[in-house]
Tab-separated table of C-alpha atoms in Angstrom:
chain	number	residue	atom	x	y	z
A	1	MET	CA	3.101	20.409	17.987
A	2	THR	CA	-0.463	19.120	18.144
A	3	ALA	CA	-3.823	20.458	17.080
A	4	SER	CA	-6.508	21.715	19.419
A	5	PRO	CA	-9.816	19.795	19.671
A	6	GLN	CA	-11.510	22.430	17.537
A	7	GLN	CA	-8.881	21.950	14.828
A	8	ASP	CA	-9.414	18.185	14.724
A	9	THR	CA	-12.259	18.600	12.224
A	10	GLU	CA	-10.227	20.788	9.850
A	11	LYS	CA	-8.590	19.455	6.696
A	12	TRP	CA	-5.237	21.010	5.932
A	13	GLY	CA	-2.553	20.947	3.285
A	14	ALA	CA	0.549	18.795	3.548
A	15	VAL	CA	2.819	21.323	5.267
A	16	ARG	CA	0.358	22.253	8.014
A	17	THR	CA	-0.638	18.620	8.524
A	18	TRP	CA	3.033	17.709	8.923
A	19	ARG	CA	3.651	20.521	11.398
A	20	HIS	CA	0.660	19.642	13.572
A	21	SER	CA	1.148	15.867	13.491
A	22	PRO	CA	2.674	14.203	16.555
A	23	PRO	CA	6.417	13.477	16.294
A	24	THR	CA	5.588	9.761	16.260
A	25	VAL	CA	3.771	10.180	12.944
A	26	ARG	CA	6.743	11.945	11.395
A	27	PHE	CA	9.119	9.229	12.549
A	28	LEU	CA	6.775	6.522	11.260
A	29	LEU	CA	6.793	8.126	7.816
A	30	LEU	CA	10.569	8.451	7.992
A	31	GLY	CA	10.800	4.771	8.890
A	32	VAL	CA	8.588	3.794	5.961
A	33	PHE	CA	10.814	5.827	3.641
A	34	VAL	CA	14.056	4.327	4.978
A	35	ASN	CA	12.674	0.807	4.804
A	36	GLN	CA	11.447	1.344	1.244
A	37	VAL	CA	14.874	2.629	0.158
A	38	GLY	CA	16.102	-0.865	0.989
A	39	GLY	CA	13.141	-2.567	-0.661
A	40	PHE	CA	15.069	-3.488	-3.808
A	41	VAL	CA	15.347	-7.214	-3.084
A	42	GLN	CA	12.087	-8.107	-4.834
A	43	PRO	CA	12.712	-6.303	-8.162
A	44	PHE	CA	16.252	-7.733	-8.393
A	45	LEU	CA	15.539	-11.198	-6.963
A	46	VAL	CA	15.122	-13.016	-10.295
A	47	LEU	CA	18.302	-11.504	-11.732
A	48	TYR	CA	20.216	-12.397	-8.567
A	49	LEU	CA	19.117	-16.017	-8.578
A	50	VAL	CA	19.963	-16.433	-12.254
A	51	TRP	CA	23.377	-14.881	-11.518
A	52	ARG	CA	23.876	-17.530	-8.843
A	53	GLY	CA	23.259	-20.259	-11.417
A	54	PHE	CA	19.624	-21.170	-10.827
A	55	SER	CA	17.350	-21.637	-13.835
A	56	ALA	CA	14.774	-19.068	-14.903
A	57	GLU	CA	12.022	-21.449	-13.767
A	58	GLN	CA	13.595	-21.783	-10.319
A	59	ALA	CA	13.979	-18.009	-10.074
A	60	GLY	CA	10.335	-17.524	-11.058
A	61	ALA	CA	9.203	-20.034	-8.433
A	62	ALA	CA	11.224	-18.221	-5.775
A	63	MET	CA	9.670	-14.936	-6.839
A	64	THR	CA	6.215	-16.495	-6.485
A	65	ALA	CA	7.143	-17.697	-2.991
A	66	TYR	CA	8.211	-14.180	-2.066
A	67	GLY	CA	4.922	-12.747	-3.340
A	68	ALA	CA	2.897	-15.326	-1.431
A	69	GLY	CA	4.907	-14.513	1.678
A	70	THR	CA	4.155	-10.789	1.410
A	71	ILE	CA	0.400	-11.461	1.265
A	72	ALA	CA	0.548	-13.843	4.230
A	73	GLY	CA	2.719	-11.344	6.072
A	74	VAL	CA	0.159	-8.557	6.188
A	75	VAL	CA	-2.538	-10.984	7.392
A	76	PHE	CA	-0.202	-12.321	10.063
A	77	GLY	CA	0.870	-8.773	10.900
A	78	ALA	CA	-2.637	-7.835	11.994
A	79	GLU	CA	-2.635	-10.685	14.492
A	80	LEU	CA	0.717	-9.496	15.792
A	81	VAL	CA	-0.783	-6.039	16.317
A	82	ARG	CA	-3.576	-7.564	18.377
A	83	ARG	CA	-1.223	-9.621	20.521
A	84	LEU	CA	1.881	-7.416	20.736
A	85	GLY	CA	0.695	-3.920	19.873
A	86	PRO	CA	1.791	-1.822	16.861
A	87	ARG	CA	5.152	-0.695	18.234
A	88	ARG	CA	6.416	-4.138	19.120
A	89	THR	CA	5.023	-5.540	15.874
A	90	ILE	CA	7.119	-3.122	13.834
A	91	ILE	CA	10.231	-3.866	15.875
A	92	PHE	CA	9.721	-7.642	15.729
A	93	SER	CA	8.928	-7.780	12.010
A	94	MET	CA	11.824	-5.520	11.041
A	95	LEU	CA	14.335	-7.446	13.151
A	96	CYS	CA	13.169	-10.710	11.577
A	97	ALA	CA	13.245	-9.174	8.111
A	98	ALA	CA	16.800	-7.925	8.680
A	99	LEU	CA	18.003	-11.339	9.826
A	100	LEU	CA	16.294	-13.319	7.060
A	101	THR	CA	17.291	-10.912	4.298
A	102	GLY	CA	20.874	-10.686	5.488
A	103	VAL	CA	21.455	-14.456	5.475
A	104	LEU	CA	20.023	-15.099	1.995
A	105	PRO	CA	23.414	-14.877	0.214
A	106	MET	CA	24.808	-17.508	2.610
A	107	ILE	CA	22.179	-20.186	1.852
A	108	GLY	CA	23.217	-22.763	-0.747
A	109	SER	CA	20.278	-25.188	-0.792
A	110	TYR	CA	17.548	-24.150	-3.234
A	111	ALA	CA	14.742	-25.483	-1.012
A	112	ALA	CA	16.090	-23.665	2.055
A	113	LEU	CA	16.626	-20.538	-0.036
A	114	VAL	CA	13.023	-20.494	-1.297
A	115	GLY	CA	11.682	-21.085	2.217
A	116	THR	CA	13.777	-18.251	3.616
A	117	ILE	CA	12.719	-15.968	0.758
A	118	ALA	CA	9.041	-16.664	1.503
A	119	VAL	CA	9.372	-15.985	5.240
A	120	SER	CA	11.490	-12.932	4.518
A	121	GLY	CA	8.750	-11.560	2.271
A	122	ALA	CA	6.243	-12.111	5.060
A	123	MET	CA	8.320	-10.267	7.644
A	124	VAL	CA	9.085	-7.409	5.260
A	125	GLN	CA	5.349	-6.719	4.955
A	126	ALA	CA	4.151	-7.657	8.451
A	127	TYR	CA	4.791	-4.133	9.713
A	128	ARG	CA	2.202	-2.534	7.414
A	129	PRO	CA	-0.950	-3.152	9.517
A	130	ALA	CA	0.902	-1.819	12.566
A	131	SER	CA	2.156	1.287	10.797
A	132	MET	CA	-1.236	2.086	9.251
A	133	THR	CA	-3.008	1.442	12.555
A	134	LEU	CA	-0.711	3.891	14.333
A	135	LEU	CA	-1.263	6.542	11.674
A	136	THR	CA	-5.034	6.316	12.092
A	137	ASP	CA	-4.769	6.224	15.903
A	138	LEU	CA	-2.556	9.297	16.150
A	139	VAL	CA	-4.083	11.549	13.485
A	140	PRO	CA	-7.616	13.043	13.560
A	141	GLU	CA	-9.930	11.402	11.037
A	142	ALA	CA	-10.288	14.630	9.076
A	143	ARG	CA	-6.580	14.564	8.184
A	144	GLN	CA	-6.025	10.855	7.680
A	145	VAL	CA	-6.393	11.076	3.898
A	146	MET	CA	-3.552	13.607	3.752
A	147	VAL	CA	-1.369	11.519	6.067
A	148	PHE	CA	-1.972	8.405	3.967
A	149	SER	CA	-1.018	10.443	0.923
A	150	MET	CA	2.246	11.314	2.716
A	151	ASN	CA	2.698	7.611	3.404
A	152	ARG	CA	2.315	6.893	-0.320
A	153	ILE	CA	4.870	9.577	-1.135
A	154	ALA	CA	7.304	8.034	1.356
A	155	LEU	CA	6.830	4.649	-0.323
A	156	ASN	CA	7.222	5.964	-3.879
A	157	LEU	CA	10.152	8.249	-3.114
A	158	GLY	CA	11.899	5.514	-1.154
A	159	ALA	CA	11.393	2.996	-3.960
A	160	THR	CA	12.711	5.438	-6.566
A	161	ILE	CA	15.856	6.212	-4.575
A	162	GLY	CA	16.237	2.533	-3.707
A	163	ARG	CA	16.336	1.439	-7.344
A	164	LEU	CA	19.052	3.986	-8.066
A	165	CYS	CA	21.060	2.751	-5.085
A	166	ALA	CA	20.570	-0.864	-6.148
A	167	ALA	CA	22.021	-0.172	-9.595
A	168	GLY	CA	25.220	1.047	-7.933
A	169	LEU	CA	25.361	-1.766	-5.377
A	170	VAL	CA	25.107	-4.451	-8.054
A	171	LEU	CA	28.224	-3.070	-9.697
A	172	LEU	CA	30.105	-3.668	-6.450
A	173	SER	CA	28.551	-6.909	-5.218
A	174	TRP	CA	25.217	-8.684	-5.540
A	175	ASN	CA	25.412	-9.610	-1.873
A	176	LEU	CA	25.373	-5.935	-0.913
A	177	LEU	CA	21.758	-5.758	-2.106
A	178	PHE	CA	20.683	-8.012	0.725
A	179	TRP	CA	22.982	-6.628	3.387
A	180	VAL	CA	22.021	-3.014	2.743
A	181	SER	CA	18.351	-4.005	2.647
A	182	ALA	CA	18.804	-5.723	6.015
A	183	LEU	CA	20.458	-2.574	7.358
A	184	THR	CA	17.478	-0.399	6.394
A	185	SER	CA	15.153	-2.815	8.213
A	186	LEU	CA	17.326	-2.486	11.312
A	187	VAL	CA	17.146	1.310	11.042
A	188	TYR	CA	13.340	1.166	10.891
A	189	ALA	CA	13.286	-1.114	13.948
A	190	LEU	CA	15.495	1.387	15.783
A	191	ILE	CA	13.208	4.274	14.813
A	192	ALA	CA	10.202	2.387	16.183
A	193	LEU	CA	12.111	1.495	19.358
A	194	VAL	CA	13.154	5.077	20.050
A	195	ALA	CA	10.381	7.234	18.550
A	196	VAL	CA	7.139	5.294	19.127
A	197	PRO	CA	5.929	5.692	22.730
A	198	LYS	CA	5.231	2.517	24.648
A	199	ASP	CA	1.985	3.680	26.204
A	200	ALA	CA	0.638	6.213	23.681
A	201	PRO	CA	-3.182	6.263	23.367
A	202	GLY	CA	-4.523	3.570	21.102
A	203	GLN	CA	-1.274	1.601	20.979
A	204	ALA	CA	-1.865	-0.957	23.727
A	205	PRO	CA	-2.515	-4.456	22.418
A	206	ALA	CA	-6.217	-4.891	21.831
A	207	VAL	CA	-6.164	-8.329	23.410
A	208	LYS	CA	-5.492	-6.665	26.783
A	209	ASP	CA	-8.532	-4.415	26.470
A	210	THR	CA	-11.347	-6.669	27.631
A	211	ALA	CA	-14.100	-4.297	26.579
A	212	ARG	CA	-12.778	-4.068	23.058
A	213	ALA	CA	-11.692	-7.692	22.872
A	214	GLY	CA	-15.282	-8.739	23.509
A	215	GLN	CA	-16.337	-6.765	20.436
A	216	ARG	CA	-13.767	-8.344	18.116
A	217	VAL	CA	-15.167	-10.122	15.108
A	218	GLY	CA	-11.884	-11.237	13.515
A	219	TYR	CA	-11.310	-12.087	9.876
A	220	LEU	CA	-14.290	-14.435	9.576
A	221	GLY	CA	-16.659	-11.809	10.908
A	222	ILE	CA	-15.213	-9.102	8.688
A	223	VAL	CA	-15.611	-11.086	5.465
A	224	ARG	CA	-19.301	-11.540	6.273
A	225	ASP	CA	-19.627	-7.820	5.667
A	226	VAL	CA	-20.675	-8.017	1.995
A	227	ARG	CA	-20.075	-4.332	1.328
A	228	PHE	CA	-16.547	-4.501	2.660
A	229	VAL	CA	-15.901	-7.571	0.499
A	230	LEU	CA	-17.000	-5.471	-2.480
A	231	PHE	CA	-14.508	-2.828	-1.394
A	232	LEU	CA	-11.792	-5.499	-1.252
A	233	LEU	CA	-12.782	-6.581	-4.764
A	234	ALA	CA	-12.354	-2.988	-5.920
A	235	MET	CA	-8.924	-2.863	-4.268
A	236	PHE	CA	-7.907	-6.148	-5.915
A	237	LEU	CA	-9.044	-5.000	-9.357
A	238	SER	CA	-7.401	-1.599	-8.987
A	239	ALA	CA	-4.077	-3.286	-8.179
A	240	ALA	CA	-4.380	-5.685	-11.129
A	241	VAL	CA	-5.227	-2.804	-13.482
A	242	PHE	CA	-2.448	-0.612	-12.076
A	243	ILE	CA	0.285	-3.246	-12.412
A	244	GLN	CA	-0.268	-3.568	-16.164
A	245	SER	CA	1.910	-0.519	-16.745
A	246	PHE	CA	4.820	-2.755	-15.680
A	247	VAL	CA	3.649	-5.873	-17.554
A	248	VAL	CA	1.673	-5.233	-20.739
A	249	LEU	CA	2.880	-1.685	-21.436
A	250	PRO	CA	6.524	-2.645	-22.138
A	251	LEU	CA	5.314	-5.495	-24.369
A	252	SER	CA	2.937	-3.176	-26.205
A	253	MET	CA	5.561	-0.477	-26.691
A	254	ARG	CA	8.133	-2.956	-27.951
A	255	GLU	CA	5.592	-4.312	-30.439
A	256	ALA	CA	4.940	-0.754	-31.624
A	257	GLY	CA	8.660	-0.193	-32.225
A	258	TYR	CA	9.613	1.846	-29.158
A	259	SER	CA	12.933	1.283	-27.400
A	260	ALA	CA	13.430	0.213	-23.807
A	261	THR	CA	14.675	3.730	-23.106
A	262	SER	CA	11.312	5.161	-24.207
A	263	TYR	CA	9.529	2.898	-21.758
A	264	THR	CA	11.939	3.910	-18.980
A	265	TRP	CA	11.223	7.586	-19.614
A	266	LEU	CA	7.475	6.966	-19.559
A	267	ILE	CA	7.628	5.129	-16.229
A	268	SER	CA	9.912	7.824	-14.812
A	269	LEU	CA	7.345	10.424	-15.858
A	270	SER	CA	4.702	8.474	-13.942
A	271	ALA	CA	6.793	8.218	-10.768
A	272	GLY	CA	7.852	11.858	-10.960
A	273	ALA	CA	4.267	13.055	-11.355
A	274	ILE	CA	3.163	11.141	-8.258
A	275	ILE	CA	6.018	12.430	-6.121
A	276	ALA	CA	5.598	16.031	-7.311
A	277	LEU	CA	1.815	16.369	-7.460
A	278	GLU	CA	0.032	13.861	-5.215
A	279	LEU	CA	0.015	16.010	-2.089
A	280	LEU	CA	-1.397	18.935	-4.078
A	281	VAL	CA	-4.111	16.736	-5.574
A	282	THR	CA	-4.940	15.278	-2.157
A	283	ARG	CA	-5.316	18.770	-0.721
A	284	VAL	CA	-8.342	19.103	-3.021
A	285	THR	CA	-9.753	15.558	-3.010
A	286	GLN	CA	-9.684	15.174	0.801
A	287	HIS	CA	-12.712	17.498	0.868
A	288	TRP	CA	-14.718	15.185	-1.406
A	289	PRO	CA	-16.964	12.412	-0.085
A	290	ALA	CA	-14.826	9.286	0.107
A	291	TRP	CA	-16.826	7.350	-2.469
A	292	VAL	CA	-16.589	10.220	-4.967
A	293	ALA	CA	-12.798	10.441	-4.675
A	294	VAL	CA	-12.307	6.680	-4.958
A	295	CYS	CA	-14.732	6.179	-7.849
A	296	THR	CA	-13.323	9.145	-9.771
A	297	GLY	CA	-9.816	7.803	-9.290
A	298	LEU	CA	-10.739	4.309	-10.451
A	299	LEU	CA	-12.559	5.670	-13.508
A	300	LEU	CA	-9.500	7.688	-14.500
A	301	LEU	CA	-7.211	4.705	-13.923
A	302	GLY	CA	-9.354	2.480	-16.147
A	303	ALA	CA	-9.658	5.197	-18.800
A	304	GLY	CA	-5.896	5.638	-18.874
A	305	ARG	CA	-5.375	1.919	-19.414
A	306	ALA	CA	-7.996	1.790	-22.188
A	307	MET	CA	-6.234	4.651	-23.990
A	308	TYR	CA	-3.131	2.447	-24.383
A	309	ALA	CA	-5.069	0.409	-26.963
A	310	ALA	CA	-3.594	2.702	-29.657
A	311	PRO	CA	0.121	2.832	-28.717
A	312	ASP	CA	1.405	4.250	-32.030
A	313	SER	CA	1.035	7.879	-30.926
A	314	VAL	CA	3.590	9.307	-28.511
A	315	VAL	CA	1.113	11.991	-27.449
A	316	LEU	CA	-1.503	9.337	-26.688
A	317	LEU	CA	0.985	7.255	-24.715
A	318	VAL	CA	1.966	10.211	-22.549
A	319	THR	CA	-1.662	11.293	-22.138
A	320	ALA	CA	-2.769	7.777	-21.175
A	321	THR	CA	0.041	7.565	-18.626
A	322	LEU	CA	-0.844	10.905	-17.051
A	323	VAL	CA	-4.569	10.067	-16.934
A	324	GLY	CA	-3.824	6.795	-15.143
A	325	VAL	CA	-1.439	8.511	-12.736
A	326	LEU	CA	-4.023	11.192	-12.009
A	327	GLY	CA	-6.499	8.447	-11.154
A	328	SER	CA	-4.017	6.944	-8.710
A	329	MET	CA	-3.494	10.318	-7.051
A	330	VAL	CA	-7.196	11.235	-6.897
A	331	GLY	CA	-8.407	8.040	-5.250
A	332	GLY	CA	-5.357	6.315	-3.797
A	333	ALA	CA	-4.963	7.959	-0.395
A	334	THR	CA	-8.714	7.940	0.289
A	335	MET	CA	-8.966	4.282	-0.663
A	336	TRP	CA	-6.207	3.315	1.753
A	337	SER	CA	-7.530	5.387	4.648
A	338	TYR	CA	-11.178	4.350	4.251
A	339	PRO	CA	-11.113	0.878	5.943
A	340	ALA	CA	-9.924	2.333	9.261
A	341	LYS	CA	-13.164	4.309	9.497
A	342	LEU	CA	-15.267	1.139	9.404
A	343	ALA	CA	-13.695	-0.842	12.206
A	344	ARG	CA	-13.850	-0.934	15.962
A	345	PRO	CA	-10.423	-0.323	17.503
A	346	ALA	CA	-9.867	-4.030	18.173
A	347	ASP	CA	-10.424	-4.899	14.493
A	348	LYS	CA	-8.808	-1.906	12.800
A	349	SER	CA	-5.546	-3.674	12.002
A	350	HIS	CA	-7.483	-6.588	10.480
A	351	TYR	CA	-9.455	-4.303	8.168
A	352	LEU	CA	-6.244	-2.612	7.073
A	353	ALA	CA	-4.474	-5.954	6.642
A	354	LEU	CA	-7.226	-7.372	4.431
A	355	THR	CA	-7.052	-4.230	2.305
A	356	GLN	CA	-3.293	-4.617	1.916
A	357	ALA	CA	-3.705	-8.335	1.174
A	358	ALA	CA	-6.286	-7.617	-1.545
A	359	PHE	CA	-3.923	-5.120	-3.147
A	360	GLY	CA	-1.004	-7.550	-2.848
A	361	LEU	CA	-3.047	-10.331	-4.442
A	362	GLY	CA	-3.903	-8.033	-7.339
A	363	THR	CA	-0.261	-7.157	-7.934
A	364	ALA	CA	0.686	-10.861	-7.647
A	365	LEU	CA	-1.923	-12.212	-10.089
A	366	GLY	CA	-2.029	-9.162	-12.349
A	367	PRO	CA	1.219	-9.939	-14.231
A	368	ALA	CA	0.135	-13.481	-15.148
A	369	LEU	CA	-3.329	-12.277	-16.200
A	370	GLY	CA	-1.800	-9.422	-18.166
A	371	ALA	CA	0.663	-11.645	-20.034
A	372	PHE	CA	-2.086	-14.152	-20.848
A	373	GLY	CA	-4.384	-11.404	-22.085
A	374	TRP	CA	-1.617	-9.852	-24.204
A	375	ASN	CA	-0.857	-13.185	-25.890
A	376	ALA	CA	-4.551	-13.709	-26.633
A	377	LEU	CA	-5.701	-10.201	-27.587
A	378	GLY	CA	-2.643	-8.048	-28.245
A	379	ASP	CA	-3.347	-4.345	-27.759
A	380	GLY	CA	-7.050	-5.172	-27.498
A	381	VAL	CA	-6.371	-6.338	-23.943
A	382	TRP	CA	-6.165	-2.676	-22.883
A	383	LEU	CA	-9.891	-2.326	-23.501
A	384	LEU	CA	-10.429	-5.302	-21.197
A	385	TRP	CA	-8.338	-3.666	-18.476
A	386	GLY	CA	-10.269	-0.456	-18.960
A	387	GLY	CA	-13.471	-2.444	-18.453
A	388	LEU	CA	-12.087	-3.987	-15.272
A	389	GLY	CA	-11.331	-0.461	-14.075
A	390	LEU	CA	-15.020	0.340	-14.610
A	391	LEU	CA	-15.973	-2.829	-12.706
A	392	ALA	CA	-13.736	-1.724	-9.828
A	393	THR	CA	-15.513	1.642	-9.871
A	394	LEU	CA	-18.921	-0.006	-9.628
A	395	ALA	CA	-17.771	-2.278	-6.790
A	396	ALA	CA	-16.280	0.608	-4.820
A	397	GLY	CA	-19.315	2.816	-5.427
A	398	THR	CA	-21.701	0.102	-4.242
A	399	ALA	CA	-19.591	-0.649	-1.174
A	400	MET	CA	-18.919	2.919	-0.090
A	401	ARG	CA	-22.037	4.773	-1.244
A	402	ALA	CA	-24.266	2.239	0.548
A	403	ARG	CA	-22.731	3.243	3.891
A	404	GLY	CA	-23.718	6.874	3.527
A	405	SER	CA	-23.539	9.415	0.731
A	406	GLY	CA	-23.174	12.673	2.614
A	407	THR	CA	-21.193	13.948	5.526
A	408	THR	CA	-22.950	11.782	8.071
A	409	GLY	CA	-23.096	8.035	8.479
A	410	SER	CA	-26.028	5.738	7.934
A	411	GLY	CA	-25.248	3.143	10.559
A	412	PRO	CA	-23.585	2.661	13.942
A	413	THR	CA	-20.108	4.078	14.243
A	414	ALA	CA	-17.043	2.125	15.213
A	415	SER	CA	-17.535	3.071	18.835
A	416	GLU	CA	-21.204	2.140	19.027
A	417	PRO	CA	-22.438	-1.326	19.990
A	418	ALA	CA	-23.516	-3.768	17.315
A	419	PRO	CA	-25.187	-7.175	17.475
A	420	GLU	CA	-22.951	-9.833	18.938
A	421	HIS	CA	-20.764	-11.645	16.362
A	422	ALA	CA	-21.864	-9.254	13.615
A	423	PRO	CA	-19.282	-7.287	11.606
A	424	PRO	CA	-19.129	-3.530	12.082
A	425	THR	CA	-21.468	-1.546	9.869
A	426	SER	CA	-20.275	1.981	10.483
A	427	ALA	CA	-20.396	4.659	7.841
A	428	THR	CA	-17.708	6.950	6.633
A	429	ARG	CA	-17.824	10.231	8.484
A	430	GLU	CA	-16.907	12.997	6.095
A	431	GLU	CA	-15.872	16.105	7.985
A	432	LYS	CA	-16.675	19.555	6.583
A	433	ALA	CA	-13.752	21.487	5.211
A	434	GLN	CA	-12.353	24.515	6.956
């Protein structure tokens, strides 16, 4: 069931958006969920390698290789979209991910194991630019924020269920972690093969579209767009600030005398709030100008982290957690959907890939920075992370507000011509609410 042209400018709630979205969108979200259910290799990788007899240092190095692979994967994935198209990119990346993940338990050499882990991480993430490109191609711009919020719910719900499944699989066999993960990648590849049309509008490889290919600027052209680089900085900082709830928070709570169970309950509260409330929050925030939603979300995220500076109060811990989670819900979906509005069709996957790479880099470097800051400053480091949340707010505000502050853009749109070799300078087009 699809919307009429007149409805394309309306912003709806989650249920109506789901009902009026093309079947391909629903299957894409289902595929993301299924794939994320099997995404428990990374959180259990260190424990698995230690179980196999490798040292903690070797396990940490392998984990670093996996993280580097995931960042490279999204960058490489955008090039696959350009050359193969989104559908074939998802199928190819998921088939490769299934093969590489499935053979990991059979590899004995440490060097070969680390290499396979790195390439596996790349293939696991290479589908993301394709999936996000399809979502923006198949859904009217006015409802993309809500659809990206659904995508976030699929990721979070899948990860939550996946961790529970992993705990049971480990009791049976460590190898099952990798084989079941490989199976979920195969299921996602099958969904893309069956449910994503070959010739749907906007899905043909951009390299075959000579008119659009001539307008491509590629990664080098995109990073010359200073305002978009500021947006990437905001994304990087937001990821680094966000990840501290998994790095510094358990250290801080242990220092304050809390048990590991208390930390588990607090993190479960965070995940539950996102799954239960994000779509309701997005129903409101999708009507805000993009820069307002993103900046408000980043301010709340930073404020929540700063509130952890006094961890002795249970009430303050819960409040800080909920404030940070609210920030993630207020700005998250808008922040992820925003880059697609800046790019010409031929460069859309590259904009989305750079955004994912910036977030991945933040989550990769954030733990090391957080541990270093904790050792140097103790609970005072939370004030530093709160300040970095404010810096992310300023970067996002400068990047997004400069492109237009109202419901109309201040520069050429993605479909309008621009000077040759110059990066796109389109503005966000905020549609009026119903």
